[in-house]
PDB file of C-alpha atoms in Angstrom:
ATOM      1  CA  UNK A   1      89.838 128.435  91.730  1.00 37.00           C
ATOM      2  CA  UNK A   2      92.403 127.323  93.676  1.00 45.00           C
ATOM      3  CA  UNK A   3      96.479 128.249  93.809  1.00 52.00           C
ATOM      4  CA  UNK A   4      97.052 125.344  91.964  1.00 48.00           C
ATOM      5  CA  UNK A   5      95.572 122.813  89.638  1.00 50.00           C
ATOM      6  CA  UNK A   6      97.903 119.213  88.990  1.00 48.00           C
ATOM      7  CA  UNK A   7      98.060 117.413  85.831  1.00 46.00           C
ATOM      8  CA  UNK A   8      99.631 114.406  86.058  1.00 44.00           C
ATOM      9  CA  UNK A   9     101.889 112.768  82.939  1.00 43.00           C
ATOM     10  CA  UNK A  10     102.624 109.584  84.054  1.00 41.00           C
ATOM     11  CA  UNK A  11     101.671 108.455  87.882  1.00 42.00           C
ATOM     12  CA  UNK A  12     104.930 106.191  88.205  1.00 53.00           C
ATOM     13  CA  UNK A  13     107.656 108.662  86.803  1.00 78.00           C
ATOM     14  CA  UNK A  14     106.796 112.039  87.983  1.00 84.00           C
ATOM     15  CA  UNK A  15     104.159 114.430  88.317  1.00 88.00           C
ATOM     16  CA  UNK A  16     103.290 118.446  87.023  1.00 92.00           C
ATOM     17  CA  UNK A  17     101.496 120.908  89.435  1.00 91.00           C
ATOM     18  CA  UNK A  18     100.680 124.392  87.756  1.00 93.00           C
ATOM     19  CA  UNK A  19     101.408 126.833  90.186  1.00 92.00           C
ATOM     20  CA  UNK A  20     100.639 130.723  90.649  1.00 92.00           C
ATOM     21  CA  UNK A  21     102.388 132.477  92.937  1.00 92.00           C
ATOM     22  CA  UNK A  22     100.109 134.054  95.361  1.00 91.00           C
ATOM     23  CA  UNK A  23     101.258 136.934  98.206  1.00 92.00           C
ATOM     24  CA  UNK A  24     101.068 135.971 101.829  1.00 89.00           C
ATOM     25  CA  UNK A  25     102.512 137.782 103.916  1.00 89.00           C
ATOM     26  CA  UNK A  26     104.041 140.585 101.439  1.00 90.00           C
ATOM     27  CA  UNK A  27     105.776 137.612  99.441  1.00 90.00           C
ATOM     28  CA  UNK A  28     104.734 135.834  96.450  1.00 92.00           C
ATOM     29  CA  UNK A  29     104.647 132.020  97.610  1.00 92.00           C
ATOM     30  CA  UNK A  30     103.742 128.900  96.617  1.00 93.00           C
ATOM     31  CA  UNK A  31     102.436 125.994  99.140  1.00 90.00           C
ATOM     32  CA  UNK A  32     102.382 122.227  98.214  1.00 89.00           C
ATOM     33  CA  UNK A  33     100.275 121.150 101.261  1.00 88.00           C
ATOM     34  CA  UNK A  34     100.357 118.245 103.012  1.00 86.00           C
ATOM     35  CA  UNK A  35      97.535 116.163 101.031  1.00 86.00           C
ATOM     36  CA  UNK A  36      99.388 116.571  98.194  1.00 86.00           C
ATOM     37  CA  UNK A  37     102.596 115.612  99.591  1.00 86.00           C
ATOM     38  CA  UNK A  38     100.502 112.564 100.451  1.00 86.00           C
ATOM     39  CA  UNK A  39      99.267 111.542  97.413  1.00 85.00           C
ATOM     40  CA  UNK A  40     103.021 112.197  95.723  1.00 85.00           C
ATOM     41  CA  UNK A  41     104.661 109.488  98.281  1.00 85.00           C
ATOM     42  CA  UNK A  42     101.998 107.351  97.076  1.00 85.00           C
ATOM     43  CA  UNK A  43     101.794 107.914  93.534  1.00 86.00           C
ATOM     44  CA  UNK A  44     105.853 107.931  93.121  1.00 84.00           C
ATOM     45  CA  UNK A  45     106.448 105.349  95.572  1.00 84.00           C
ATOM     46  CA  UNK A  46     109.088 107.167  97.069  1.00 84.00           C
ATOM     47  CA  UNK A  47     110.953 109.108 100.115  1.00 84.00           C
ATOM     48  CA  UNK A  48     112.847 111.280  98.328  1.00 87.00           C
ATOM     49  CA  UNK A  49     111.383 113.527  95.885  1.00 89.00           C
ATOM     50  CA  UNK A  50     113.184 116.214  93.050  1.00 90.00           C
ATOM     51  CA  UNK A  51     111.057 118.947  92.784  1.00 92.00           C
ATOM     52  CA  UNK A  52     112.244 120.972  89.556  1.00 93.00           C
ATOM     53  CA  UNK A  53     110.642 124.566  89.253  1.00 94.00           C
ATOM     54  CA  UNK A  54     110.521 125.948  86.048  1.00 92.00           C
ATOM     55  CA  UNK A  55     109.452 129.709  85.283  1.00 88.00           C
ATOM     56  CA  UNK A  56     111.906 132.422  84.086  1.00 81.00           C
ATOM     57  CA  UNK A  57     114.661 130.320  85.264  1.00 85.00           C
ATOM     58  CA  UNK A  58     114.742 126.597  86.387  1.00 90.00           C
ATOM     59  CA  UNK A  59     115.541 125.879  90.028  1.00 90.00           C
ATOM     60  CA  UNK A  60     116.028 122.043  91.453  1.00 90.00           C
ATOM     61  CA  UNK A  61     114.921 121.016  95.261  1.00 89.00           C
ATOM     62  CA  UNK A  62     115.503 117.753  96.718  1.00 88.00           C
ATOM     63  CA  UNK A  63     112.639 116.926  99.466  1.00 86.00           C
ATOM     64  CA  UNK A  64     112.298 114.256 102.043  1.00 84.00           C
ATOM     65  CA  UNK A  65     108.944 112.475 102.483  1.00 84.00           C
ATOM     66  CA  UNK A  66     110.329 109.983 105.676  1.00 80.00           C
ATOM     67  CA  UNK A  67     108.422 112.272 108.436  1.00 77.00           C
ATOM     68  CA  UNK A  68     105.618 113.547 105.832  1.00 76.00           C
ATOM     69  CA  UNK A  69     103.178 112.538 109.013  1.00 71.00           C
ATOM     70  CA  UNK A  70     104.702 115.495 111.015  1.00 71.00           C
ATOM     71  CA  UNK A  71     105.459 118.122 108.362  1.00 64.00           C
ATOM     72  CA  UNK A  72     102.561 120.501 107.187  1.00 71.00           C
ATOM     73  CA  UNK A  73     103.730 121.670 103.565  1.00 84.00           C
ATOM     74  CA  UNK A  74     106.237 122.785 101.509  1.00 87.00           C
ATOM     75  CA  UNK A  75     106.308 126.315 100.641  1.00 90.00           C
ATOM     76  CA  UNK A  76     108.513 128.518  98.636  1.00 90.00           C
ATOM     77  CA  UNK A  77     108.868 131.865  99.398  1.00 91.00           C
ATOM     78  CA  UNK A  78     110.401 135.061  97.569  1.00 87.00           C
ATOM     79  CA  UNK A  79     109.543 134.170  94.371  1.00 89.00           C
ATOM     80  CA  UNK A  80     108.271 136.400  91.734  1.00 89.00           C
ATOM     81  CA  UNK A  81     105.183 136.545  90.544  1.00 90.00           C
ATOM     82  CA  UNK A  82     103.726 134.549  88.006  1.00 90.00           C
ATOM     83  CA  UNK A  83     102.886 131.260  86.662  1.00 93.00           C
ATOM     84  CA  UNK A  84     105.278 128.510  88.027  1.00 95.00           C
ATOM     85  CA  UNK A  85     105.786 124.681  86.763  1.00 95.00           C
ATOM     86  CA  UNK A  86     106.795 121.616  89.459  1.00 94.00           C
ATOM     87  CA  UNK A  87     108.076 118.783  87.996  1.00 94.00           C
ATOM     88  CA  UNK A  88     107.971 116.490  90.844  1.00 92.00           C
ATOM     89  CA  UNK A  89     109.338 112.868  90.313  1.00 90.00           C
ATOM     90  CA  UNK A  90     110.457 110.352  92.649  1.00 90.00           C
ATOM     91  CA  UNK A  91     114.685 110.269  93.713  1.00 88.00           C
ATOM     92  CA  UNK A  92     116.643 107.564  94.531  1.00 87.00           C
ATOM     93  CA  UNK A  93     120.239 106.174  94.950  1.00 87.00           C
ATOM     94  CA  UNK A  94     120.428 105.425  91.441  1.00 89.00           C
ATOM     95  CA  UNK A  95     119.456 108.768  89.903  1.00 89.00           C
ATOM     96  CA  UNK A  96     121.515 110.152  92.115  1.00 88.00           C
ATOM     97  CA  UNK A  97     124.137 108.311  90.723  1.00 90.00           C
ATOM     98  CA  UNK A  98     123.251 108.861  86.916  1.00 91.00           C
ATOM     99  CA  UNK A  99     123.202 112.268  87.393  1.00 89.00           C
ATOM    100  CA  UNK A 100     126.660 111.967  89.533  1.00 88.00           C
ATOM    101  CA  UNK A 101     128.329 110.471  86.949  1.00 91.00           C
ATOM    102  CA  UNK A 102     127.174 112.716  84.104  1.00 91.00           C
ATOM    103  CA  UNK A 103     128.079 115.598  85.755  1.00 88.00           C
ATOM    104  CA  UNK A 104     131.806 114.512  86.589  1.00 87.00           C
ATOM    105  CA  UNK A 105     133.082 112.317  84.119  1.00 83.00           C
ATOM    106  CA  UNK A 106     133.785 115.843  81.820  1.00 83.00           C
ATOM    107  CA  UNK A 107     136.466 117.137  84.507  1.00 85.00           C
ATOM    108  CA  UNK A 108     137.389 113.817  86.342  1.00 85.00           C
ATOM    109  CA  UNK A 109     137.892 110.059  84.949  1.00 86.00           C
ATOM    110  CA  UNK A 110     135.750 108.835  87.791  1.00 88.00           C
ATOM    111  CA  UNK A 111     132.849 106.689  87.760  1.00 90.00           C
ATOM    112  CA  UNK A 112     129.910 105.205  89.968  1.00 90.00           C
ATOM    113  CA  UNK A 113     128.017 102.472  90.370  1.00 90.00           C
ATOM    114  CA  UNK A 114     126.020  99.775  92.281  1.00 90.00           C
ATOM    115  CA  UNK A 115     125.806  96.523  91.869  1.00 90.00           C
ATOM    116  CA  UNK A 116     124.715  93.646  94.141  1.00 89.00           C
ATOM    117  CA  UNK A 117     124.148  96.694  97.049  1.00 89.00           C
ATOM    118  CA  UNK A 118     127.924  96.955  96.833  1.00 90.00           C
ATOM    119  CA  UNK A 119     128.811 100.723  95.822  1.00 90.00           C
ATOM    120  CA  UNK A 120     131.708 100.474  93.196  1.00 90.00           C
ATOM    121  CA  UNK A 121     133.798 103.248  92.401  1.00 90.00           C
ATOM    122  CA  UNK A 122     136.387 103.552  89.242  1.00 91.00           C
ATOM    123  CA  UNK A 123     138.805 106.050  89.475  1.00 88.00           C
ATOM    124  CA  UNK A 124     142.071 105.917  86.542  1.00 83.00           C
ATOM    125  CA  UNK A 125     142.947 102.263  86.829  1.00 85.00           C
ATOM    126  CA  UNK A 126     141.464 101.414  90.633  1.00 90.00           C
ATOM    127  CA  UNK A 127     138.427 100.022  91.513  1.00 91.00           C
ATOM    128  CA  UNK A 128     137.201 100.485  95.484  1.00 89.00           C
ATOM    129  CA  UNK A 129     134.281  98.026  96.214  1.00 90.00           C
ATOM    130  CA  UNK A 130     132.111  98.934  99.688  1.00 91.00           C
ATOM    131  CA  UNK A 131     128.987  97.440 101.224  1.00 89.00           C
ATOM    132  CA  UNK A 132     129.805  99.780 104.115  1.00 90.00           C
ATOM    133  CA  UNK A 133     127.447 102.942 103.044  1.00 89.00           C
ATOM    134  CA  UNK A 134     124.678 105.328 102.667  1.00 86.00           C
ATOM    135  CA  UNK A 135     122.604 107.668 100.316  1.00 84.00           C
ATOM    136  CA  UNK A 136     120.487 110.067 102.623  1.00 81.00           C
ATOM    137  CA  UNK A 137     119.601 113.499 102.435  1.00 78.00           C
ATOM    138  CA  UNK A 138     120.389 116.381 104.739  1.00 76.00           C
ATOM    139  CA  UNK A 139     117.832 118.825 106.805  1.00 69.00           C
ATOM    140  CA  UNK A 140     119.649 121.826 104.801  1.00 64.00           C
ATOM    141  CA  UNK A 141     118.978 120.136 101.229  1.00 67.00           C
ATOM    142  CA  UNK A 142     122.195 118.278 100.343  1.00 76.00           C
ATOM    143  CA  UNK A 143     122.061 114.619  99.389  1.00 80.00           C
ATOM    144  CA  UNK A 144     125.029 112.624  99.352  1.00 78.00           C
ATOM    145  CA  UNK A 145     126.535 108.955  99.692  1.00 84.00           C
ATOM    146  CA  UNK A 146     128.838 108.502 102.495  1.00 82.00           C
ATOM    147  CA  UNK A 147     130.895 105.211 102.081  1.00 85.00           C
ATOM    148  CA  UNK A 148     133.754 103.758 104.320  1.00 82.00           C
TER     149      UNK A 148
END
């Protein structure tokens, strides 16, 4: 059988791939190749993806799928060896800001938002209104919203 088999939950809110990590080149790895990657944009209806990896421990990756045409596959390398779970599910400006605001609101009164493609921030008693930004995501992994 193959390295992997999917099996997918729901084809608009993510997907599962069941993964075992094989050794190439003296390294358990896993390879999500480009077919799949494929049929993921399509499925999810999205550029960015959240790929969430779940075996001993859970890691998180953030992928672009903008240039899927020239990239081959994703692989992950260094990993130990086993049975692995992907959670893959589509990412956008608004989980980004969900998640965002969960994350800070226990150390900082500060909260995001979006409404009417204006991005709204609420910090004590201000509120800064900007149509002047973007949510992208880096080569090295980050994603972030730059606003003026």
């Amino acid at each position: 059988m193959g390295q992997y088999k999917g099996r997918k939950e729901n084809a608009v809110e993510s997907m599962k791939i069941e993964a075992e990590a094989k050794v190439v080149g003296g390294y358990p790895t896993i390879i999500i190749k480009k077919s799949i990657l494929q049929e993921i944009k399509e499925k999810l209806h999205t550029d960015i993806i959240k790929i969430k990896m779940h075996n001993h421990i859970e890691t998180t990756y953030y992928w672009s799928l903008q240039n899927i045409d020239r990239a081959a596959n994703i692989t992950f390398r260094g990993l130990k060896p086993g049975k692995y779970t992907l959670e893959i599910e589509p990412y956008d400006k608004y989980r980004f800001i969900k998640e965002f605001n969960n994350l800070i609101r226990e150390k900082h009164n500060i909260r995001l938002w979006i409404e009417k493609e204006k991005l709204i921030l609420h910090k004590s008693e201000k509120l800064l209104i900007t149509d002047k930004w973007t949510f992208e995501k880096e080569h090295g992994g980050a994603i972030h919203i730059i606003a003026e």
